């Protein structure tokens, strides 16, 4: 496939896609995909490999690929080769580096949360702006504090903006001011200050836009308006109010405060985000602006976004936990990054490595590979901060290969390049399942890394990490069609994945005691038109979710009866029988739908510590047994016990 997809090729693929969609369902199924796109996307692949490719494109694993999923794969795939994308990966070091300012006076740190971080190249320093009304300079080489400048008293610094080549730092504040500081050698001096006037809001964010080969400062305010300054920046340092001739309105389409601005030269457009859940793309010419698109992919406020040059796409996040990927020219969604459990406060793009860096309000940082749409690293800042225990600002420095997060001080996260990892797991393997549909094996280890293996060659076809952060996988199963992978952990969490591409599909939640999951079952019952996920574990409860289209499954049924930890479970195919076994050797046979206890068995042993029932298996194919299905149990006593489940609850042998 070519590294770049032009408009003509996109139209050709759209026509081919519509041709393949014979039933007009706005999506193509596997057989249609193999017939029309097999040669285009995988001429050298066999039938099984093409099926696996289909499942990589089918991000939500619903058995059908729609146009959004198809274009998402095409745009993301164009920059990557084969394999699982580890060849030129990077990793951030999570060990905190010593603070070079630790032995200095505490006044070098901000007294309140930092709202903005930027790099001032003319003096090779980082600048941080805080709610304490000051901004501070830090040596970029070692983060040594250099200078504190009090911009305003009693007001917040809301943003910082550096104009390349003009030796000027611009500071906006909640007192409605925009201040200009000239850079002279290693010093900064206030050269001008201007205040928004009349019904204008307070400036919240700024950016520099190069329009008609001139630098222009653009700011967004609390009233939802975006304006571009026309006035000179050198003026009375005491400040004055804006006049109408000082600015031109880019747009006033937002219904809530503007959270971020960015000028995209490739689009010749200004992009703004807002707490009104929209992003606006505005064509920008000299003193002329026209709204091109209003992007309404978010249902709640948008905090941050960034532009990926390599893939010509925008990445945005906000109050919702999902990160949206959308085409910058059209505003159409082409994918999402799912994995955060709290609101997204910041996103930025490392264009050199095709990575997205996201920060959530619970101090979790995730690194995503845009070529595979996967999370490749998760970091959690476990420090406690005051006055608020959260990270409010983030900045990526590609020159020094480091990520900076800021609270009342800066913390660096050093980025290290790494060579291709070992083909095997680096921690103890806890389980492995064979997938008949794709002829692959899927294994998981105690560090929550999941690997997909080509059974024929023994090579690793894919992997994803941090399936359950800060936990270990203890149970795993496939769905009935073996297209999705379900994992449970020792913290009681249960998740469903597309194991072919590492996409998190569903989270299964409950309000019971969060204890280790010991067994997971997936039951597809056509007679009852039901798709059920069954979970048992150390909380001694049987929890049953019915699968729906929702990303989070929170409605569940519960069956009670065990007094000890449940260690295993099995379902008899074609019946309503569910069997569960616990640590005391008690086996209960249930009606899966009514929760009725059909029978109770007890493993007997002279040693009370050897009665645990550790494995259960139905021999459903033994139709010659008149008493019904045969259940086999195995446990700590070293014996196999055979139980007849159709008649009276007696052991057969």
XYZ file of C-alpha atoms in Angstrom:
653
model
C 0.000 0.000 0.000
C 1.282 3.487 -0.771
C 2.441 5.649 2.104
C 0.112 8.446 1.015
C -3.525 8.207 -0.010
C -4.651 10.925 -2.393
C -8.206 12.103 -2.956
C -8.614 10.135 -6.197
C -7.609 6.890 -4.490
C -9.989 7.639 -1.620
C -12.887 8.113 -4.057
C -11.915 4.848 -5.765
C -11.946 2.973 -2.462
C -15.270 4.572 -1.515
C -16.810 3.347 -4.781
C -15.344 -0.118 -4.222
C -16.672 -0.121 -0.670
C -20.191 0.757 -1.845
C -19.953 -1.953 -4.494
C -18.984 -4.506 -1.865
C -21.894 -3.491 0.364
C -24.370 -5.627 -1.558
C -27.102 -5.602 1.086
C -26.976 -1.815 1.581
C -26.285 -2.098 5.315
C -23.615 0.669 5.290
C -21.057 -1.965 6.214
C -19.334 -4.961 4.662
C -19.149 -8.369 6.268
C -16.217 -10.734 6.178
C -17.175 -12.578 2.969
C -17.743 -9.287 1.140
C -14.415 -7.999 2.432
C -12.512 -11.089 1.289
C -14.056 -10.889 -2.173
C -13.535 -7.185 -2.894
C -10.589 -6.051 -0.766
C -8.448 -9.143 -0.285
C -6.136 -8.337 -3.197
C -5.989 -4.633 -2.373
C -4.963 -4.955 1.283
C -3.308 -8.346 1.472
C -2.381 -9.897 -1.873
C 0.212 -12.141 -0.230
C -2.007 -13.282 2.656
C -3.854 -16.573 2.938
C -7.516 -16.868 3.861
C -6.897 -17.106 7.614
C -4.585 -14.087 7.586
C -7.147 -12.083 5.620
C -9.767 -12.926 8.233
C -7.398 -11.691 10.909
C -6.846 -8.492 8.909
C -10.622 -8.032 8.733
C -10.827 -8.259 12.524
C -8.050 -5.671 12.899
C -10.096 -3.262 10.777
C -13.339 -4.195 12.555
C -12.446 -2.130 15.613
C -15.673 -2.801 17.539
C -15.721 -6.518 16.587
C -19.367 -6.488 15.525
C -18.683 -8.616 12.438
C -19.110 -5.727 10.006
C -16.726 -3.005 8.815
C -18.274 0.404 8.165
C -16.697 3.203 6.155
C -15.398 5.003 9.262
C -13.571 1.896 10.473
C -12.212 1.245 6.992
C -10.831 4.767 6.492
C -9.485 4.776 10.044
C -7.458 1.658 9.264
C -6.273 3.022 5.904
C -5.075 6.338 7.338
C -3.412 4.740 10.349
C -1.929 1.832 8.411
C -0.294 3.934 5.717
C 2.634 4.842 8.019
C 3.288 1.399 9.484
C 4.678 -1.882 8.278
C 3.939 -5.437 9.349
C 4.198 -6.854 12.822
C 3.007 -5.279 16.022
C 4.817 -1.964 15.752
C 7.616 -2.485 18.231
C 10.555 -1.907 15.859
C 11.141 1.761 16.696
C 9.155 2.133 19.863
C 9.956 4.489 22.701
C 9.281 4.483 26.397
C 9.126 7.121 29.107
C 11.031 6.512 32.329
C 8.642 6.523 35.273
C 11.311 6.861 37.960
C 11.253 10.427 39.211
C 14.494 12.354 38.679
C 15.979 14.346 41.593
C 14.654 17.887 41.940
C 17.554 20.297 41.419
C 15.607 23.001 43.295
C 14.977 20.858 46.377
C 17.648 22.587 48.465
C 16.636 26.118 47.500
C 13.990 28.324 49.096
C 10.391 27.043 48.621
C 9.497 30.382 47.044
C 11.024 29.207 43.749
C 7.915 27.059 43.279
C 4.492 28.372 42.383
C 2.023 28.896 45.210
C -0.892 27.619 43.130
C -1.611 25.283 40.212
C 0.236 25.887 36.917
C -2.111 26.555 33.987
C 0.393 26.697 31.111
C 3.874 25.550 30.090
C 5.834 26.648 27.012
C 9.386 26.665 25.679
C 11.129 30.004 25.049
C 13.762 29.113 22.465
C 15.462 32.538 22.425
C 16.714 32.032 25.984
C 16.499 28.196 26.120
C 14.137 28.171 29.062
C 10.751 26.768 29.957
C 8.094 29.188 31.162
C 5.232 28.266 33.507
C 2.188 30.427 34.229
C 0.176 29.892 37.406
C -2.994 30.788 39.223
C -0.800 32.687 41.690
C -0.523 35.442 39.065
C 3.144 34.845 38.248
C 5.127 33.142 35.540
C 8.502 31.575 36.145
C 11.461 30.653 33.994
C 13.388 27.381 34.314
C 16.635 26.381 32.595
C 15.698 23.875 29.909
C 18.849 21.826 30.450
C 18.306 20.965 34.117
C 15.037 22.697 35.191
C 16.924 24.946 37.594
C 14.751 27.920 38.605
C 15.924 31.061 36.815
C 13.485 33.897 37.472
C 10.042 34.745 38.854
C 7.977 37.548 37.308
C 4.758 38.686 38.976
C 2.428 39.439 36.098
C -0.664 40.365 38.123
C -1.950 40.282 41.698
C -5.134 38.475 42.649
C -5.662 37.043 39.155
C -4.708 33.858 37.353
C -2.263 33.543 34.495
C -4.415 31.636 31.982
C -1.991 31.030 29.090
C 1.471 31.698 27.657
C 2.371 32.172 24.004
C 5.744 32.521 22.291
C 6.022 34.116 18.857
C 8.913 32.451 16.992
C 11.560 34.864 15.762
C 10.076 37.956 17.435
C 11.672 37.546 20.877
C 8.424 38.092 22.720
C 6.492 36.184 25.391
C 2.783 36.928 25.686
C 0.879 36.318 28.941
C -2.921 36.308 29.329
C -4.649 36.604 32.684
C -8.080 36.412 34.257
C -8.028 40.168 34.989
C -8.793 40.548 31.229
C -5.207 41.513 30.415
C -2.829 40.410 27.672
C 0.753 41.377 28.527
C 3.756 41.493 26.200
C 7.268 40.826 27.472
C 10.240 41.572 25.255
C 13.221 39.228 25.444
C 16.521 41.097 25.742
C 19.507 38.776 26.059
C 18.570 36.690 29.114
C 16.036 39.144 30.546
C 12.332 39.805 30.020
C 10.844 43.298 30.208
C 7.217 44.350 30.075
C 6.712 46.307 26.842
C 2.939 46.562 26.677
C -0.380 45.514 28.170
C -3.874 45.628 26.777
C -7.241 44.753 28.368
C -10.356 43.304 26.773
C -13.180 45.803 26.998
C -16.955 46.163 27.063
C -18.852 42.875 26.684
C -15.741 40.916 25.763
C -14.770 38.020 27.976
C -11.524 37.332 29.785
C -8.772 35.801 27.588
C -8.391 32.075 28.312
C -6.063 30.778 25.596
C -3.770 32.121 22.872
C -1.904 31.044 19.768
C 0.271 32.555 17.077
C -1.077 32.502 13.515
C 1.047 33.200 10.437
C -1.454 34.733 8.025
C -0.298 36.517 4.856
C 3.300 35.942 6.020
C 2.742 37.946 9.207
C 2.571 36.836 12.828
C -0.734 37.542 14.528
C -1.728 36.887 18.129
C -5.132 35.200 18.393
C -6.975 34.716 21.682
C -10.157 32.998 22.853
C -12.224 34.257 25.770
C -14.763 33.205 28.381
C -17.669 34.343 26.198
C -16.868 31.895 23.385
C -15.350 34.419 20.971
C -12.034 34.179 19.103
C -10.270 37.419 18.118
C -7.061 38.365 16.328
C -5.054 41.382 17.481
C -4.083 43.993 14.887
C -2.493 46.589 17.169
C 1.197 47.042 17.902
C 2.505 45.153 20.907
C 4.841 47.859 22.161
C 2.718 50.291 24.143
C 2.368 51.823 27.579
C 3.331 49.226 30.174
C 0.485 50.407 32.410
C -1.970 49.085 29.866
C -5.061 50.330 28.083
C -8.388 48.956 26.920
C -8.891 47.531 23.444
C -10.477 49.650 20.750
C -12.459 48.216 17.858
C -9.588 48.901 15.477
C -7.260 46.829 17.707
C -8.732 43.494 16.729
C -10.809 41.546 14.234
C -13.272 38.840 15.280
C -12.365 35.423 13.884
C -15.693 33.983 15.069
C -18.049 34.102 18.045
C -19.755 30.758 17.426
C -18.958 29.039 20.731
C -21.603 29.062 23.467
C -19.124 28.573 26.322
C -15.520 29.525 27.102
C -12.802 28.698 24.605
C -10.321 26.134 25.941
C -7.665 25.974 23.211
C -6.643 27.580 19.912
C -4.341 26.416 17.148
C -3.530 27.688 13.682
C -2.960 24.836 11.180
C -0.904 26.036 8.164
C -1.673 22.869 6.157
C -5.387 23.647 6.422
C -4.956 27.426 6.318
C -7.420 27.366 9.190
C -7.881 28.358 12.798
C -9.197 25.603 15.082
C -10.797 26.286 18.450
C -12.287 24.047 21.149
C -14.792 24.940 23.821
C -16.689 23.688 26.827
C -19.805 23.760 24.628
C -18.616 20.316 23.312
C -17.730 21.624 19.830
C -14.631 22.434 17.817
C -14.738 25.096 15.108
C -12.600 25.069 11.954
C -12.367 28.536 10.412
C -10.758 29.338 7.053
C -8.282 32.125 7.768
C -7.166 34.818 5.358
C -5.884 38.337 5.962
C -8.682 40.030 7.952
C -11.204 37.561 6.460
C -12.502 34.483 8.229
C -15.171 31.960 7.282
C -16.491 29.048 9.344
C -15.730 25.832 7.470
C -16.919 23.147 9.898
C -18.420 22.788 13.340
C -17.208 19.458 14.693
C -19.780 17.877 17.027
C -18.170 14.532 17.840
C -18.078 15.162 21.591
C -21.142 15.106 23.832
C -19.446 17.097 26.603
C -16.869 19.866 26.899
C -13.579 19.681 24.984
C -10.472 20.571 26.984
C -7.684 19.991 24.489
C -6.734 18.985 20.950
C -3.674 18.735 18.723
C -2.825 18.327 15.049
C -0.953 15.323 13.659
C 0.967 16.361 10.537
C 1.976 12.808 9.611
C -1.585 11.512 9.451
C -3.444 14.750 8.606
C -5.785 14.276 11.520
C -6.926 16.038 14.648
C -6.880 14.460 18.097
C -9.245 15.862 20.729
C -10.291 15.013 24.283
C -12.351 16.439 27.100
C -14.854 15.622 29.801
C -15.546 12.292 28.120
C -12.964 9.546 28.638
C -12.492 8.728 24.941
C -10.043 10.505 22.643
C -11.485 11.323 19.224
C -9.527 11.051 15.963
C -11.008 13.024 13.077
C -10.035 14.256 9.650
C -8.891 17.862 9.753
C -10.270 18.790 6.331
C -13.750 17.306 6.696
C -14.335 17.032 10.439
C -15.385 13.381 9.995
C -14.522 10.898 12.726
C -11.975 8.259 11.719
C -11.445 6.525 15.053
C -11.095 6.808 18.814
C -8.633 5.880 21.545
C -10.345 4.177 24.465
C -8.708 3.392 27.783
C -8.810 6.354 30.180
C -11.129 6.112 33.178
C -11.306 9.864 33.853
C -11.757 13.050 31.839
C -9.004 13.995 29.373
C -7.403 17.302 30.370
C -4.553 17.450 27.807
C -3.525 15.802 24.560
C -0.439 16.394 22.422
C 1.169 14.693 19.429
C 4.728 13.490 18.962
C 4.859 13.726 15.171
C 8.318 12.177 14.977
C 7.177 8.898 16.516
C 3.502 8.979 15.431
C 2.396 8.982 19.063
C -0.364 10.683 21.018
C 0.241 11.627 24.645
C -2.863 12.056 26.773
C -3.307 13.211 30.363
C -6.437 12.573 32.423
C -7.677 14.247 35.584
C -6.693 11.224 37.721
C -3.001 11.931 36.907
C -2.775 9.079 34.407
C -0.663 9.576 31.281
C -1.112 7.283 28.299
C 1.060 6.969 25.205
C -0.761 5.824 22.047
C 0.738 4.572 18.787
C -1.266 6.178 15.967
C -0.043 3.562 13.500
C -1.773 0.767 15.408
C -4.329 2.718 17.458
C -3.020 1.095 20.639
C -1.969 2.289 24.059
C 1.720 1.367 24.347
C 2.457 2.809 27.795
C 0.553 3.961 30.856
C 2.111 6.100 33.591
C 0.535 7.246 36.837
C 1.890 10.111 38.923
C 1.413 8.791 42.462
C 2.687 11.932 44.197
C 0.264 13.962 46.285
C 0.062 17.638 45.364
C -1.302 20.748 47.042
C -3.413 22.858 46.878
C -5.077 20.500 44.349
C -4.042 16.909 43.750
C -4.050 17.017 39.961
C -1.872 17.834 36.971
C -3.175 20.835 35.089
C -0.559 21.393 32.367
C 1.555 19.248 30.057
C 4.195 20.014 27.431
C 6.133 17.711 25.104
C 9.634 18.757 24.067
C 10.727 16.708 21.017
C 14.148 18.359 20.972
C 15.108 17.035 24.406
C 12.888 13.941 24.165
C 11.012 14.598 27.353
C 7.511 15.217 28.598
C 6.870 17.889 31.201
C 3.928 17.894 33.597
C 3.297 20.787 35.958
C 1.489 21.217 39.265
C 3.200 23.886 41.373
C 6.512 22.752 39.874
C 7.714 20.926 36.773
C 8.250 17.179 36.633
C 10.163 15.734 33.653
C 9.455 12.309 32.128
C 12.498 11.312 30.090
C 11.836 9.543 26.796
C 14.132 6.665 25.858
C 14.299 4.902 22.517
C 14.319 1.137 22.727
C 15.157 -1.663 20.370
C 12.741 -4.435 19.503
C 11.648 -6.313 22.583
C 12.027 -10.005 23.223
C 9.530 -12.103 21.322
C 8.292 -13.748 24.526
C 6.654 -12.592 27.732
C 8.857 -10.982 30.349
C 6.625 -12.121 33.236
C 4.994 -15.402 34.230
C 2.329 -16.543 31.760
C -1.035 -17.022 33.480
C -3.031 -18.434 30.580
C -3.103 -19.265 26.894
C -6.092 -19.931 24.602
C -6.199 -21.281 21.065
C -8.390 -19.373 18.613
C -9.826 -21.693 15.962
C -11.210 -18.823 13.896
C -7.810 -17.249 13.191
C -5.448 -20.123 13.973
C -3.626 -18.082 16.604
C -2.836 -18.493 20.274
C -3.505 -15.666 22.711
C -1.490 -15.593 25.928
C -1.442 -13.295 28.941
C 1.047 -12.756 31.734
C 1.051 -11.398 35.269
C 2.086 -7.948 34.038
C -1.151 -7.731 32.019
C 0.587 -8.051 28.676
C -1.411 -9.947 26.038
C 0.357 -11.510 23.041
C -1.081 -12.979 19.852
C 0.971 -15.781 18.299
C 1.014 -17.274 14.833
C 0.687 -20.990 15.577
C 2.285 -22.065 12.290
C 5.409 -19.886 12.483
C 5.683 -19.298 16.213
C 6.099 -15.557 15.573
C 4.312 -12.915 17.584
C 1.641 -11.245 15.449
C 0.595 -8.618 17.966
C 0.536 -7.516 21.554
C -1.015 -4.979 23.871
C -0.068 -4.012 27.401
C -1.681 -2.652 30.569
C -4.876 -4.606 30.048
C -5.599 -4.063 33.757
C -3.208 -1.373 35.099
C -1.589 -2.146 38.475
C -3.230 -5.600 38.513
C -2.647 -9.053 37.071
C -4.835 -11.085 34.747
C -6.355 -14.113 36.466
C -9.018 -15.309 34.000
C -9.604 -15.166 30.245
C -11.964 -16.484 27.581
C -13.179 -15.809 24.032
C -16.696 -14.931 22.969
C -18.732 -17.612 21.179
C -17.416 -16.624 17.713
C -13.841 -16.257 19.017
C -13.601 -12.726 17.677
C -13.343 -10.979 21.036
C -11.263 -11.641 24.109
C -12.494 -11.224 27.706
C -10.103 -10.781 30.634
C -10.572 -10.644 34.398
C -8.068 -9.508 37.008
C -7.237 -9.877 40.676
C -8.778 -6.447 41.329
C -12.187 -7.721 40.191
C -12.289 -5.830 36.893
C -13.554 -7.465 33.703
C -12.886 -6.140 30.191
C -13.573 -7.167 26.605
C -11.040 -6.625 23.796
C -10.492 -6.963 20.107
C -7.367 -9.073 20.568
C -6.332 -8.542 16.945
C -5.687 -4.821 17.427
C -5.757 -4.307 21.211
C -8.899 -2.146 21.116
C -10.795 -1.998 24.415
C -14.404 -2.762 23.475
C -16.324 -3.017 26.728
C -15.942 -2.697 30.468
C -18.132 -4.898 32.651
C -18.786 -3.269 36.007
C -20.646 -4.268 39.166
C -21.185 -2.948 42.675
C -20.228 -6.105 44.533
C -17.013 -6.794 46.439
C -14.024 -6.339 44.106
C -12.125 -9.592 44.533
C -10.048 -11.811 42.293
C -11.801 -13.214 39.221
C -11.145 -16.937 38.883
C -13.278 -17.930 35.877
C -14.990 -16.221 32.960
C -17.540 -17.800 30.620
C -19.201 -16.499 27.485
C -22.553 -18.093 26.628
C -24.405 -17.475 23.360
C -27.854 -19.058 23.620
C -29.882 -18.804 20.419
C -32.928 -20.421 22.038
C -33.152 -17.571 24.558
C -31.680 -14.965 22.178
C -29.074 -14.202 24.837
C -25.374 -13.376 24.943
C -24.105 -13.676 28.490
C -20.786 -13.045 30.225
C -20.442 -14.963 33.499
C -17.894 -14.087 36.169
C -17.030 -15.971 39.368
C -14.320 -15.396 41.926
C -13.255 -14.850 45.472
C -16.273 -12.678 46.310
C -18.357 -15.925 46.305
C -20.851 -14.477 43.863
C -21.886 -15.458 40.352
C -22.318 -12.304 38.287
C -24.054 -12.450 34.912
C -24.075 -9.607 32.393
C -26.206 -9.683 29.244
C -24.212 -8.173 26.407
C -25.613 -5.042 24.760
C -24.193 -2.445 22.368
C -23.109 -0.246 25.291
C -19.406 0.304 25.956
C -19.966 -0.050 29.708
C -22.139 -2.953 30.869
C -23.428 -2.021 34.320
C -26.658 -4.058 34.530
C -26.159 -7.553 35.877
C -27.793 -10.463 37.692
C -26.307 -12.183 40.704
C -26.643 -15.706 42.090
C -25.739 -16.508 45.701
C -25.170 -19.903 47.322
C -21.475 -20.448 47.916
C -19.945 -19.826 51.340
C -16.332 -20.173 50.148
C -14.338 -18.675 47.281
C -15.593 -19.871 43.888
C -12.691 -21.371 41.956
C -14.254 -22.626 38.713
C -17.365 -22.676 36.550
C -18.600 -24.314 33.369
C -21.707 -24.198 31.168
C -23.363 -27.170 29.489
C -23.798 -26.220 25.829
C -27.373 -26.382 24.545
C -28.878 -26.361 28.052
C -29.550 -23.899 30.841
C -27.143 -25.714 33.175
C -24.336 -23.830 34.903
C -22.012 -25.551 37.358
C -19.762 -23.769 39.873
C -17.236 -25.199 42.347
C -15.660 -23.640 45.420
C -12.763 -24.032 47.826
C -14.745 -26.257 50.234
C -15.464 -28.800 47.486
C -19.085 -27.756 47.076
C -20.445 -27.916 43.536
C -23.730 -26.210 42.687
C -25.745 -26.879 39.540
C -27.796 -23.804 38.529
C -30.465 -22.824 36.076
C -28.582 -20.027 34.347
C -31.663 -17.869 33.758
C -33.814 -18.358 36.850
C -30.952 -18.798 39.332
C -32.653 -21.937 40.689
C -30.338 -24.485 42.322
C -30.933 -27.759 40.497
C -28.539 -29.780 42.622
C -25.670 -29.576 45.094
C -22.713 -31.972 45.183
C -19.961 -32.266 47.785
C -16.465 -33.621 47.265
C -15.530 -35.756 50.258
C -11.979 -36.166 51.555
C -10.341 -37.303 54.770
C -8.225 -34.163 54.599
C -10.358 -31.025 54.848
C -7.689 -29.042 52.983
C -7.883 -31.332 49.931
C -11.561 -30.875 49.073
C -11.235 -27.789 46.848
C -12.914 -28.103 43.443
C -10.452 -26.553 40.991
C -11.796 -27.618 37.571
C -15.193 -28.468 36.090
C -16.111 -29.849 32.672
C -19.403 -31.034 31.124
C -19.426 -34.058 28.809
C -22.462 -32.798 26.969
C -21.899 -35.161 24.039
C -22.666 -38.254 26.156
C -26.283 -38.509 25.017
C -26.284 -42.224 25.874
C -26.462 -41.379 29.566
C -30.166 -41.382 30.438
C -29.660 -39.321 33.577
C -28.516 -36.381 31.482
C -25.220 -34.494 31.026
C -22.142 -35.762 32.790
C -20.097 -33.350 34.896
C -16.459 -34.060 35.744
C -14.699 -32.291 38.592
C -11.033 -32.274 39.544
C -9.391 -30.877 42.594
C -6.794 -30.876 45.301
C -7.395 -34.492 46.330
C -5.931 -35.720 43.035
C -9.107 -37.511 41.954
C -11.616 -37.035 39.168
C -15.248 -37.147 40.236
C -18.037 -37.852 37.759
C -21.532 -36.539 38.467
C -24.845 -37.275 36.739
C -26.768 -34.013 36.379
C -30.094 -35.052 34.891
C -31.511 -37.155 37.699
C -30.912 -37.219 41.426
C -27.720 -35.566 42.608
C -25.678 -38.698 43.068
C -22.105 -39.370 42.127
C -21.819 -41.909 39.310
C -18.237 -42.913 39.884
